[in-house]
């Protein structure tokens, strides 16, 4: 069975861009299956694309071809690439930072730059603004269909040259009983905000379910939120309308409200700095 092509973009679905990409794939091989992650990533937000990709990628079988197109540098000299991951999956994407979470959490075995003289949809050579269709969809389809091998994507280049964001944007700093980092995603449809704090690091730093954590969200001196918040394993451990810290399905810490929308209530956006501090006192008892 041929691998699926799994997509994400910042294109939205109110026009024909995504359908054009699907059409290219079907021309290469009508049997290819295309599955959407999302096409609603915040426009131009490469870091959000990186995080959305790591949310989904580990749960797909070896050989899956992912396509991620958030590409504010389209048509410039940024590389169009295909990465072979340590787990055997592929990511077809502009090499602009989209591979950051994958680089740190999965690992990249090899990366190749797409050879446009071979792997470009015929007749689009004069177009520079739609590589999602003309390079990424076409190359992904040819790879998934077995028309080309990974080696035929184009020339390999050193993994050290992959564009990645600073690790501090991906992994928070632990300082005794305090964690410092950033808001890494506000894309949760229920309004919870993801922090760049791995659950394993949080627990290793001495935080445990049942602790009250003093949470402060500050951006450029403005306090968006400051309260003592329960750290628990799920929403039902706090009253409806109350904030909660919890382990997300991506193994990062998230801050939300039980049956409420934290992002909208506190007007939080990605990239804001926050401080999480454990409150000294008697932990609540939760099972």
PDB file of C-alpha atoms in Angstrom:
ATOM      1  CA  UNK A   1       0.000   0.000   0.000  1.00  0.00           C
ATOM      2  CA  UNK A   2       1.309   3.453  -0.905  1.00  0.00           C
ATOM      3  CA  UNK A   3       1.937   5.913   1.922  1.00  0.00           C
ATOM      4  CA  UNK A   4      -0.474   8.743   2.622  1.00  0.00           C
ATOM      5  CA  UNK A   5       0.340  12.362   1.980  1.00  0.00           C
ATOM      6  CA  UNK A   6      -0.464  14.342   5.130  1.00  0.00           C
ATOM      7  CA  UNK A   7      -0.844  18.111   4.644  1.00  0.00           C
ATOM      8  CA  UNK A   8      -0.719  21.347   6.548  1.00  0.00           C
ATOM      9  CA  UNK A   9      -0.621  24.945   5.267  1.00  0.00           C
ATOM     10  CA  UNK A  10      -1.573  28.492   6.191  1.00  0.00           C
ATOM     11  CA  UNK A  11      -3.645  28.787   2.994  1.00  0.00           C
ATOM     12  CA  UNK A  12      -7.132  28.407   4.452  1.00  0.00           C
ATOM     13  CA  UNK A  13      -9.953  26.755   2.521  1.00  0.00           C
ATOM     14  CA  UNK A  14     -11.783  29.784   1.161  1.00  0.00           C
ATOM     15  CA  UNK A  15     -10.035  29.581  -2.211  1.00  0.00           C
ATOM     16  CA  UNK A  16      -8.620  26.944  -4.530  1.00  0.00           C
ATOM     17  CA  UNK A  17      -5.009  26.583  -3.380  1.00  0.00           C
ATOM     18  CA  UNK A  18      -5.402  23.324  -1.460  1.00  0.00           C
ATOM     19  CA  UNK A  19      -7.591  21.811  -4.177  1.00  0.00           C
ATOM     20  CA  UNK A  20      -4.896  22.664  -6.737  1.00  0.00           C
ATOM     21  CA  UNK A  21      -2.300  20.821  -4.666  1.00  0.00           C
ATOM     22  CA  UNK A  22      -4.569  17.793  -4.400  1.00  0.00           C
ATOM     23  CA  UNK A  23      -5.126  17.872  -8.143  1.00  0.00           C
ATOM     24  CA  UNK A  24      -1.397  17.745  -8.810  1.00  0.00           C
ATOM     25  CA  UNK A  25      -1.117  14.674  -6.583  1.00  0.00           C
ATOM     26  CA  UNK A  26      -3.994  12.939  -8.327  1.00  0.00           C
ATOM     27  CA  UNK A  27      -2.388  13.570 -11.705  1.00  0.00           C
ATOM     28  CA  UNK A  28       0.774  11.862 -10.505  1.00  0.00           C
ATOM     29  CA  UNK A  29      -1.187   8.916  -9.118  1.00  0.00           C
ATOM     30  CA  UNK A  30      -5.003   8.857  -8.753  1.00  0.00           C
ATOM     31  CA  UNK A  31      -4.757   6.269  -5.962  1.00  0.00           C
ATOM     32  CA  UNK A  32      -2.813   8.501  -3.575  1.00  0.00           C
ATOM     33  CA  UNK A  33      -4.652   9.368  -0.375  1.00  0.00           C
ATOM     34  CA  UNK A  34      -4.333  12.918   0.961  1.00  0.00           C
ATOM     35  CA  UNK A  35      -5.168  13.631   4.606  1.00  0.00           C
ATOM     36  CA  UNK A  36      -5.341  17.104   6.147  1.00  0.00           C
ATOM     37  CA  UNK A  37      -3.729  18.168   9.407  1.00  0.00           C
ATOM     38  CA  UNK A  38      -4.949  21.757   9.079  1.00  0.00           C
ATOM     39  CA  UNK A  39      -4.933  24.610   6.613  1.00  0.00           C
ATOM     40  CA  UNK A  40      -5.607  27.205   9.303  1.00  0.00           C
ATOM     41  CA  UNK A  41      -2.115  27.781  10.710  1.00  0.00           C
ATOM     42  CA  UNK A  42      -1.658  31.477  11.432  1.00  0.00           C
ATOM     43  CA  UNK A  43      -0.354  33.008   8.223  1.00  0.00           C
ATOM     44  CA  UNK A  44       3.456  33.219   8.016  1.00  0.00           C
ATOM     45  CA  UNK A  45       3.854  31.632  11.483  1.00  0.00           C
ATOM     46  CA  UNK A  46       6.643  29.151  10.852  1.00  0.00           C
ATOM     47  CA  UNK A  47       7.066  28.240  14.521  1.00  0.00           C
ATOM     48  CA  UNK A  48       3.384  27.323  14.729  1.00  0.00           C
ATOM     49  CA  UNK A  49       3.838  25.077  11.679  1.00  0.00           C
ATOM     50  CA  UNK A  50       6.773  23.375  13.377  1.00  0.00           C
ATOM     51  CA  UNK A  51       4.769  22.670  16.503  1.00  0.00           C
ATOM     52  CA  UNK A  52       1.668  21.498  14.609  1.00  0.00           C
ATOM     53  CA  UNK A  53       3.817  19.030  12.690  1.00  0.00           C
ATOM     54  CA  UNK A  54       5.270  17.425  15.827  1.00  0.00           C
ATOM     55  CA  UNK A  55       1.733  17.137  17.220  1.00  0.00           C
ATOM     56  CA  UNK A  56       0.777  14.725  14.422  1.00  0.00           C
ATOM     57  CA  UNK A  57       3.911  13.147  12.934  1.00  0.00           C
ATOM     58  CA  UNK A  58       4.752  10.565  15.646  1.00  0.00           C
ATOM     59  CA  UNK A  59       1.366   8.869  15.243  1.00  0.00           C
ATOM     60  CA  UNK A  60       1.689   7.995  11.544  1.00  0.00           C
ATOM     61  CA  UNK A  61       3.308   4.819  10.172  1.00  0.00           C
ATOM     62  CA  UNK A  62       6.793   4.645   8.732  1.00  0.00           C
ATOM     63  CA  UNK A  63       7.014   5.979   5.196  1.00  0.00           C
ATOM     64  CA  UNK A  64       4.294   8.634   5.533  1.00  0.00           C
ATOM     65  CA  UNK A  65       4.981  11.753   3.451  1.00  0.00           C
ATOM     66  CA  UNK A  66       4.173  14.987   5.278  1.00  0.00           C
ATOM     67  CA  UNK A  67       3.833  18.276   3.424  1.00  0.00           C
ATOM     68  CA  UNK A  68       4.082  21.517   5.410  1.00  0.00           C
ATOM     69  CA  UNK A  69       3.768  24.816   3.571  1.00  0.00           C
ATOM     70  CA  UNK A  70       4.069  27.983   5.625  1.00  0.00           C
ATOM     71  CA  UNK A  71       6.392  29.830   3.326  1.00  0.00           C
ATOM     72  CA  UNK A  72       6.759  33.611   3.641  1.00  0.00           C
ATOM     73  CA  UNK A  73      10.041  33.324   1.692  1.00  0.00           C
ATOM     74  CA  UNK A  74       8.513  31.604  -1.324  1.00  0.00           C
ATOM     75  CA  UNK A  75      10.442  32.308  -4.516  1.00  0.00           C
ATOM     76  CA  UNK A  76      13.618  33.413  -2.724  1.00  0.00           C
ATOM     77  CA  UNK A  77      16.823  31.445  -2.215  1.00  0.00           C
ATOM     78  CA  UNK A  78      15.499  29.562   0.837  1.00  0.00           C
ATOM     79  CA  UNK A  79      15.765  25.835   0.153  1.00  0.00           C
ATOM     80  CA  UNK A  80      12.831  23.673  -0.883  1.00  0.00           C
ATOM     81  CA  UNK A  81      13.576  20.379   0.836  1.00  0.00           C
ATOM     82  CA  UNK A  82      12.614  16.840   1.713  1.00  0.00           C
ATOM     83  CA  UNK A  83      13.793  15.513   5.066  1.00  0.00           C
ATOM     84  CA  UNK A  84      14.082  11.810   5.865  1.00  0.00           C
ATOM     85  CA  UNK A  85      13.354  11.503   9.577  1.00  0.00           C
ATOM     86  CA  UNK A  86      14.944   9.142  12.057  1.00  0.00           C
ATOM     87  CA  UNK A  87      11.637   7.253  12.342  1.00  0.00           C
ATOM     88  CA  UNK A  88      11.376   6.637   8.580  1.00  0.00           C
ATOM     89  CA  UNK A  89       8.836   9.336   7.694  1.00  0.00           C
ATOM     90  CA  UNK A  90       9.404  12.218   5.277  1.00  0.00           C
ATOM     91  CA  UNK A  91       8.684  15.941   5.480  1.00  0.00           C
ATOM     92  CA  UNK A  92       8.423  18.005   2.291  1.00  0.00           C
ATOM     93  CA  UNK A  93       8.732  21.669   3.211  1.00  0.00           C
ATOM     94  CA  UNK A  94      10.589  24.919   2.796  1.00  0.00           C
ATOM     95  CA  UNK A  95      13.688  24.723   4.987  1.00  0.00           C
ATOM     96  CA  UNK A  96      12.827  27.862   6.950  1.00  0.00           C
ATOM     97  CA  UNK A  97      12.434  26.659  10.540  1.00  0.00           C
ATOM     98  CA  UNK A  98       9.466  24.339   9.995  1.00  0.00           C
ATOM     99  CA  UNK A  99      11.669  21.350  10.858  1.00  0.00           C
ATOM    100  CA  UNK A 100      12.653  22.707  14.300  1.00  0.00           C
ATOM    101  CA  UNK A 101      10.534  20.507  16.579  1.00  0.00           C
ATOM    102  CA  UNK A 102      11.174  17.486  14.353  1.00  0.00           C
ATOM    103  CA  UNK A 103      14.925  18.177  14.527  1.00  0.00           C
ATOM    104  CA  UNK A 104      14.961  18.243  18.336  1.00  0.00           C
ATOM    105  CA  UNK A 105      12.362  15.569  19.129  1.00  0.00           C
ATOM    106  CA  UNK A 106      12.476  13.011  16.282  1.00  0.00           C
ATOM    107  CA  UNK A 107      15.788  13.575  14.528  1.00  0.00           C
ATOM    108  CA  UNK A 108      16.623  14.020  10.846  1.00  0.00           C
ATOM    109  CA  UNK A 109      18.581  11.245   9.148  1.00  0.00           C
ATOM    110  CA  UNK A 110      19.152  13.077   5.859  1.00  0.00           C
ATOM    111  CA  UNK A 111      17.883  16.117   3.973  1.00  0.00           C
ATOM    112  CA  UNK A 112      17.820  16.873   0.249  1.00  0.00           C
ATOM    113  CA  UNK A 113      17.107  19.999  -1.742  1.00  0.00           C
ATOM    114  CA  UNK A 114      14.410  19.565  -4.388  1.00  0.00           C
ATOM    115  CA  UNK A 115      15.888  19.584  -7.885  1.00  0.00           C
ATOM    116  CA  UNK A 116      13.470  21.881  -9.733  1.00  0.00           C
ATOM    117  CA  UNK A 117      14.747  20.758 -13.127  1.00  0.00           C
ATOM    118  CA  UNK A 118      13.227  17.332 -12.434  1.00  0.00           C
ATOM    119  CA  UNK A 119      10.696  17.704  -9.626  1.00  0.00           C
ATOM    120  CA  UNK A 120       8.600  20.671 -10.673  1.00  0.00           C
ATOM    121  CA  UNK A 121       5.089  20.451 -12.089  1.00  0.00           C
ATOM    122  CA  UNK A 122       5.516  20.905 -15.860  1.00  0.00           C
ATOM    123  CA  UNK A 123       4.557  24.295 -17.220  1.00  0.00           C
ATOM    124  CA  UNK A 124       5.035  26.233 -13.986  1.00  0.00           C
ATOM    125  CA  UNK A 125       8.653  27.182 -14.467  1.00  0.00           C
ATOM    126  CA  UNK A 126       7.750  30.878 -14.759  1.00  0.00           C
ATOM    127  CA  UNK A 127       5.755  30.908 -11.497  1.00  0.00           C
ATOM    128  CA  UNK A 128       7.560  31.785  -8.249  1.00  0.00           C
ATOM    129  CA  UNK A 129       4.718  32.250  -5.760  1.00  0.00           C
ATOM    130  CA  UNK A 130       3.102  28.796  -5.484  1.00  0.00           C
ATOM    131  CA  UNK A 131       5.776  26.276  -4.567  1.00  0.00           C
ATOM    132  CA  UNK A 132       3.172  24.498  -2.430  1.00  0.00           C
ATOM    133  CA  UNK A 133       1.606  23.239  -5.641  1.00  0.00           C
ATOM    134  CA  UNK A 134       4.467  23.352  -8.120  1.00  0.00           C
ATOM    135  CA  UNK A 135       7.292  21.881  -5.994  1.00  0.00           C
ATOM    136  CA  UNK A 136       6.059  20.470  -2.694  1.00  0.00           C
ATOM    137  CA  UNK A 137       2.848  18.727  -3.768  1.00  0.00           C
ATOM    138  CA  UNK A 138       4.412  17.443  -6.981  1.00  0.00           C
ATOM    139  CA  UNK A 139       7.548  16.108  -5.281  1.00  0.00           C
ATOM    140  CA  UNK A 140       5.570  14.595  -2.390  1.00  0.00           C
ATOM    141  CA  UNK A 141       3.270  12.792  -4.811  1.00  0.00           C
ATOM    142  CA  UNK A 142       6.150  11.438  -6.892  1.00  0.00           C
ATOM    143  CA  UNK A 143       7.880  10.219  -3.736  1.00  0.00           C
ATOM    144  CA  UNK A 144       4.744   8.623  -2.248  1.00  0.00           C
ATOM    145  CA  UNK A 145       3.804   7.004  -5.556  1.00  0.00           C
ATOM    146  CA  UNK A 146       7.279   5.523  -6.027  1.00  0.00           C
ATOM    147  CA  UNK A 147       7.945   7.516  -9.211  1.00  0.00           C
ATOM    148  CA  UNK A 148      11.156   8.772  -7.600  1.00  0.00           C
ATOM    149  CA  UNK A 149      13.289   7.523  -4.743  1.00  0.00           C
ATOM    150  CA  UNK A 150      14.393   9.783  -1.928  1.00  0.00           C
ATOM    151  CA  UNK A 151      17.810  10.007  -3.576  1.00  0.00           C
ATOM    152  CA  UNK A 152      16.147  11.331  -6.745  1.00  0.00           C
ATOM    153  CA  UNK A 153      14.585  14.272  -4.907  1.00  0.00           C
ATOM    154  CA  UNK A 154      17.792  16.226  -5.414  1.00  0.00           C
ATOM    155  CA  UNK A 155      21.213  16.786  -3.874  1.00  0.00           C
ATOM    156  CA  UNK A 156      21.775  16.089  -0.179  1.00  0.00           C
ATOM    157  CA  UNK A 157      23.140  18.796   2.078  1.00  0.00           C
ATOM    158  CA  UNK A 158      24.475  18.687   5.661  1.00  0.00           C
ATOM    159  CA  UNK A 159      21.953  18.416   8.481  1.00  0.00           C
ATOM    160  CA  UNK A 160      23.940  21.127  10.236  1.00  0.00           C
ATOM    161  CA  UNK A 161      22.671  23.578   7.610  1.00  0.00           C
ATOM    162  CA  UNK A 162      18.994  22.979   8.407  1.00  0.00           C
ATOM    163  CA  UNK A 163      17.309  26.200   9.538  1.00  0.00           C
ATOM    164  CA  UNK A 164      16.043  25.821  13.099  1.00  0.00           C
ATOM    165  CA  UNK A 165      14.764  28.212  15.728  1.00  0.00           C
ATOM    166  CA  UNK A 166      16.727  28.756  18.908  1.00  0.00           C
ATOM    167  CA  UNK A 167      16.255  25.891  21.351  1.00  0.00           C
ATOM    168  CA  UNK A 168      14.970  28.307  24.019  1.00  0.00           C
ATOM    169  CA  UNK A 169      11.814  28.740  21.921  1.00  0.00           C
ATOM    170  CA  UNK A 170      11.276  24.981  21.997  1.00  0.00           C
ATOM    171  CA  UNK A 171      12.482  24.088  25.451  1.00  0.00           C
ATOM    172  CA  UNK A 172      11.916  26.214  28.570  1.00  0.00           C
ATOM    173  CA  UNK A 173      14.578  26.989  31.173  1.00  0.00           C
ATOM    174  CA  UNK A 174      14.323  25.347  34.584  1.00  0.00           C
ATOM    175  CA  UNK A 175      15.701  27.491  37.425  1.00  0.00           C
ATOM    176  CA  UNK A 176      15.239  25.816  40.817  1.00  0.00           C
ATOM    177  CA  UNK A 177      11.480  26.098  41.480  1.00  0.00           C
ATOM    178  CA  UNK A 178      10.832  28.386  38.497  1.00  0.00           C
ATOM    179  CA  UNK A 179      10.288  27.736  34.801  1.00  0.00           C
ATOM    180  CA  UNK A 180      10.825  30.456  32.185  1.00  0.00           C
ATOM    181  CA  UNK A 181       9.822  30.192  28.570  1.00  0.00           C
ATOM    182  CA  UNK A 182       7.320  31.278  25.922  1.00  0.00           C
ATOM    183  CA  UNK A 183       3.819  30.605  24.692  1.00  0.00           C
ATOM    184  CA  UNK A 184       4.485  28.242  21.800  1.00  0.00           C
ATOM    185  CA  UNK A 185       0.976  27.785  20.396  1.00  0.00           C
ATOM    186  CA  UNK A 186      -2.510  29.226  20.732  1.00  0.00           C
ATOM    187  CA  UNK A 187      -4.072  26.940  18.109  1.00  0.00           C
ATOM    188  CA  UNK A 188      -6.038  24.686  20.480  1.00  0.00           C
ATOM    189  CA  UNK A 189      -9.680  25.056  19.347  1.00  0.00           C
ATOM    190  CA  UNK A 190     -10.798  24.942  22.994  1.00  0.00           C
ATOM    191  CA  UNK A 191      -8.677  27.979  23.800  1.00  0.00           C
ATOM    192  CA  UNK A 192      -5.911  26.420  25.880  1.00  0.00           C
ATOM    193  CA  UNK A 193      -2.416  27.799  25.308  1.00  0.00           C
ATOM    194  CA  UNK A 194       0.624  25.563  24.891  1.00  0.00           C
ATOM    195  CA  UNK A 195       3.826  26.413  26.745  1.00  0.00           C
ATOM    196  CA  UNK A 196       7.271  25.301  25.641  1.00  0.00           C
ATOM    197  CA  UNK A 197       7.568  23.204  28.792  1.00  0.00           C
ATOM    198  CA  UNK A 198       7.890  19.464  28.329  1.00  0.00           C
ATOM    199  CA  UNK A 199       5.837  17.542  30.876  1.00  0.00           C
ATOM    200  CA  UNK A 200       8.827  15.330  31.638  1.00  0.00           C
ATOM    201  CA  UNK A 201      11.024  18.363  32.341  1.00  0.00           C
ATOM    202  CA  UNK A 202       8.309  19.940  34.476  1.00  0.00           C
ATOM    203  CA  UNK A 203       8.029  16.828  36.646  1.00  0.00           C
ATOM    204  CA  UNK A 204      11.800  16.385  36.777  1.00  0.00           C
ATOM    205  CA  UNK A 205      11.970  19.948  38.115  1.00  0.00           C
ATOM    206  CA  UNK A 206       9.913  18.952  41.129  1.00  0.00           C
ATOM    207  CA  UNK A 207       6.397  19.827  39.995  1.00  0.00           C
ATOM    208  CA  UNK A 208       3.705  17.186  40.586  1.00  0.00           C
ATOM    209  CA  UNK A 209      -0.018  16.812  40.009  1.00  0.00           C
ATOM    210  CA  UNK A 210      -1.744  18.464  42.944  1.00  0.00           C
ATOM    211  CA  UNK A 211       0.707  21.357  43.220  1.00  0.00           C
ATOM    212  CA  UNK A 212      -0.494  24.929  43.115  1.00  0.00           C
ATOM    213  CA  UNK A 213       1.692  26.827  40.675  1.00  0.00           C
ATOM    214  CA  UNK A 214       1.968  30.603  40.627  1.00  0.00           C
ATOM    215  CA  UNK A 215       1.579  31.479  36.953  1.00  0.00           C
ATOM    216  CA  UNK A 216       2.481  34.854  35.515  1.00  0.00           C
ATOM    217  CA  UNK A 217       2.153  35.803  31.837  1.00  0.00           C
ATOM    218  CA  UNK A 218       3.976  38.999  31.000  1.00  0.00           C
ATOM    219  CA  UNK A 219       4.717  40.661  27.670  1.00  0.00           C
ATOM    220  CA  UNK A 220       6.808  43.824  27.518  1.00  0.00           C
ATOM    221  CA  UNK A 221       6.016  44.600  31.132  1.00  0.00           C
ATOM    222  CA  UNK A 222       2.272  44.033  30.796  1.00  0.00           C
ATOM    223  CA  UNK A 223       0.783  41.333  33.000  1.00  0.00           C
ATOM    224  CA  UNK A 224      -1.820  39.326  31.087  1.00  0.00           C
ATOM    225  CA  UNK A 225      -2.455  36.775  33.827  1.00  0.00           C
ATOM    226  CA  UNK A 226      -1.265  36.149  37.374  1.00  0.00           C
ATOM    227  CA  UNK A 227      -2.888  33.538  39.589  1.00  0.00           C
ATOM    228  CA  UNK A 228      -2.220  30.384  41.571  1.00  0.00           C
ATOM    229  CA  UNK A 229      -3.259  27.515  39.321  1.00  0.00           C
ATOM    230  CA  UNK A 230      -3.704  23.818  40.064  1.00  0.00           C
ATOM    231  CA  UNK A 231      -1.485  21.438  38.099  1.00  0.00           C
ATOM    232  CA  UNK A 232      -3.605  18.332  37.472  1.00  0.00           C
ATOM    233  CA  UNK A 233      -3.963  15.577  34.905  1.00  0.00           C
ATOM    234  CA  UNK A 234      -7.276  16.742  33.393  1.00  0.00           C
ATOM    235  CA  UNK A 235      -9.877  19.509  33.437  1.00  0.00           C
ATOM    236  CA  UNK A 236     -12.347  17.853  35.786  1.00  0.00           C
ATOM    237  CA  UNK A 237     -10.105  18.442  38.809  1.00  0.00           C
ATOM    238  CA  UNK A 238     -11.019  22.150  38.918  1.00  0.00           C
ATOM    239  CA  UNK A 239     -14.446  23.838  38.958  1.00  0.00           C
ATOM    240  CA  UNK A 240     -16.041  24.950  35.687  1.00  0.00           C
ATOM    241  CA  UNK A 241     -14.582  28.318  34.726  1.00  0.00           C
ATOM    242  CA  UNK A 242     -11.362  27.835  36.698  1.00  0.00           C
ATOM    243  CA  UNK A 243      -7.865  27.839  35.158  1.00  0.00           C
ATOM    244  CA  UNK A 244      -5.761  24.683  35.137  1.00  0.00           C
ATOM    245  CA  UNK A 245      -2.270  23.548  34.146  1.00  0.00           C
ATOM    246  CA  UNK A 246      -2.263  20.107  32.542  1.00  0.00           C
ATOM    247  CA  UNK A 247      -0.180  17.696  30.466  1.00  0.00           C
ATOM    248  CA  UNK A 248      -1.285  18.044  26.856  1.00  0.00           C
ATOM    249  CA  UNK A 249      -1.565  15.221  24.354  1.00  0.00           C
ATOM    250  CA  UNK A 250       1.742  16.407  22.859  1.00  0.00           C
ATOM    251  CA  UNK A 251       3.562  15.996  26.210  1.00  0.00           C
ATOM    252  CA  UNK A 252       3.854  19.754  26.706  1.00  0.00           C
ATOM    253  CA  UNK A 253       2.296  21.725  29.540  1.00  0.00           C
ATOM    254  CA  UNK A 254      -0.814  23.706  28.609  1.00  0.00           C
ATOM    255  CA  UNK A 255      -2.759  26.380  30.464  1.00  0.00           C
ATOM    256  CA  UNK A 256      -6.499  26.362  30.015  1.00  0.00           C
ATOM    257  CA  UNK A 257      -9.881  26.880  31.618  1.00  0.00           C
ATOM    258  CA  UNK A 258     -12.322  24.104  32.444  1.00  0.00           C
ATOM    259  CA  UNK A 259     -15.098  24.567  29.867  1.00  0.00           C
ATOM    260  CA  UNK A 260     -13.759  28.005  28.964  1.00  0.00           C
ATOM    261  CA  UNK A 261     -11.395  29.701  26.513  1.00  0.00           C
ATOM    262  CA  UNK A 262      -8.165  30.939  28.108  1.00  0.00           C
ATOM    263  CA  UNK A 263      -6.791  32.486  24.912  1.00  0.00           C
ATOM    264  CA  UNK A 264      -9.844  34.669  24.338  1.00  0.00           C
ATOM    265  CA  UNK A 265     -10.400  35.607  27.971  1.00  0.00           C
ATOM    266  CA  UNK A 266      -6.843  36.846  28.502  1.00  0.00           C
ATOM    267  CA  UNK A 267      -6.037  37.918  24.898  1.00  0.00           C
ATOM    268  CA  UNK A 268      -2.903  35.760  24.765  1.00  0.00           C
ATOM    269  CA  UNK A 269      -0.828  35.392  21.597  1.00  0.00           C
ATOM    270  CA  UNK A 270       2.125  33.204  20.677  1.00  0.00           C
ATOM    271  CA  UNK A 271       5.622  34.193  21.686  1.00  0.00           C
ATOM    272  CA  UNK A 272       4.786  36.014  24.877  1.00  0.00           C
ATOM    273  CA  UNK A 273       7.114  35.398  27.805  1.00  0.00           C
ATOM    274  CA  UNK A 274       5.829  33.848  30.976  1.00  0.00           C
ATOM    275  CA  UNK A 275       7.095  32.817  34.376  1.00  0.00           C
ATOM    276  CA  UNK A 276       5.807  29.733  36.146  1.00  0.00           C
ATOM    277  CA  UNK A 277       6.639  29.579  39.836  1.00  0.00           C
ATOM    278  CA  UNK A 278       5.727  26.861  42.297  1.00  0.00           C
ATOM    279  CA  UNK A 279       3.795  28.273  45.243  1.00  0.00           C
ATOM    280  CA  UNK A 280       5.100  27.151  48.606  1.00  0.00           C
ATOM    281  CA  UNK A 281       2.310  25.538  50.595  1.00  0.00           C
ATOM    282  CA  UNK A 282       0.277  22.401  51.038  1.00  0.00           C
ATOM    283  CA  UNK A 283      -0.500  20.652  47.732  1.00  0.00           C
ATOM    284  CA  UNK A 284      -4.110  19.798  47.029  1.00  0.00           C
ATOM    285  CA  UNK A 285      -4.968  16.115  47.002  1.00  0.00           C
ATOM    286  CA  UNK A 286      -5.924  14.837  43.555  1.00  0.00           C
ATOM    287  CA  UNK A 287      -5.968  11.280  42.303  1.00  0.00           C
TER     288      UNK A 287
END
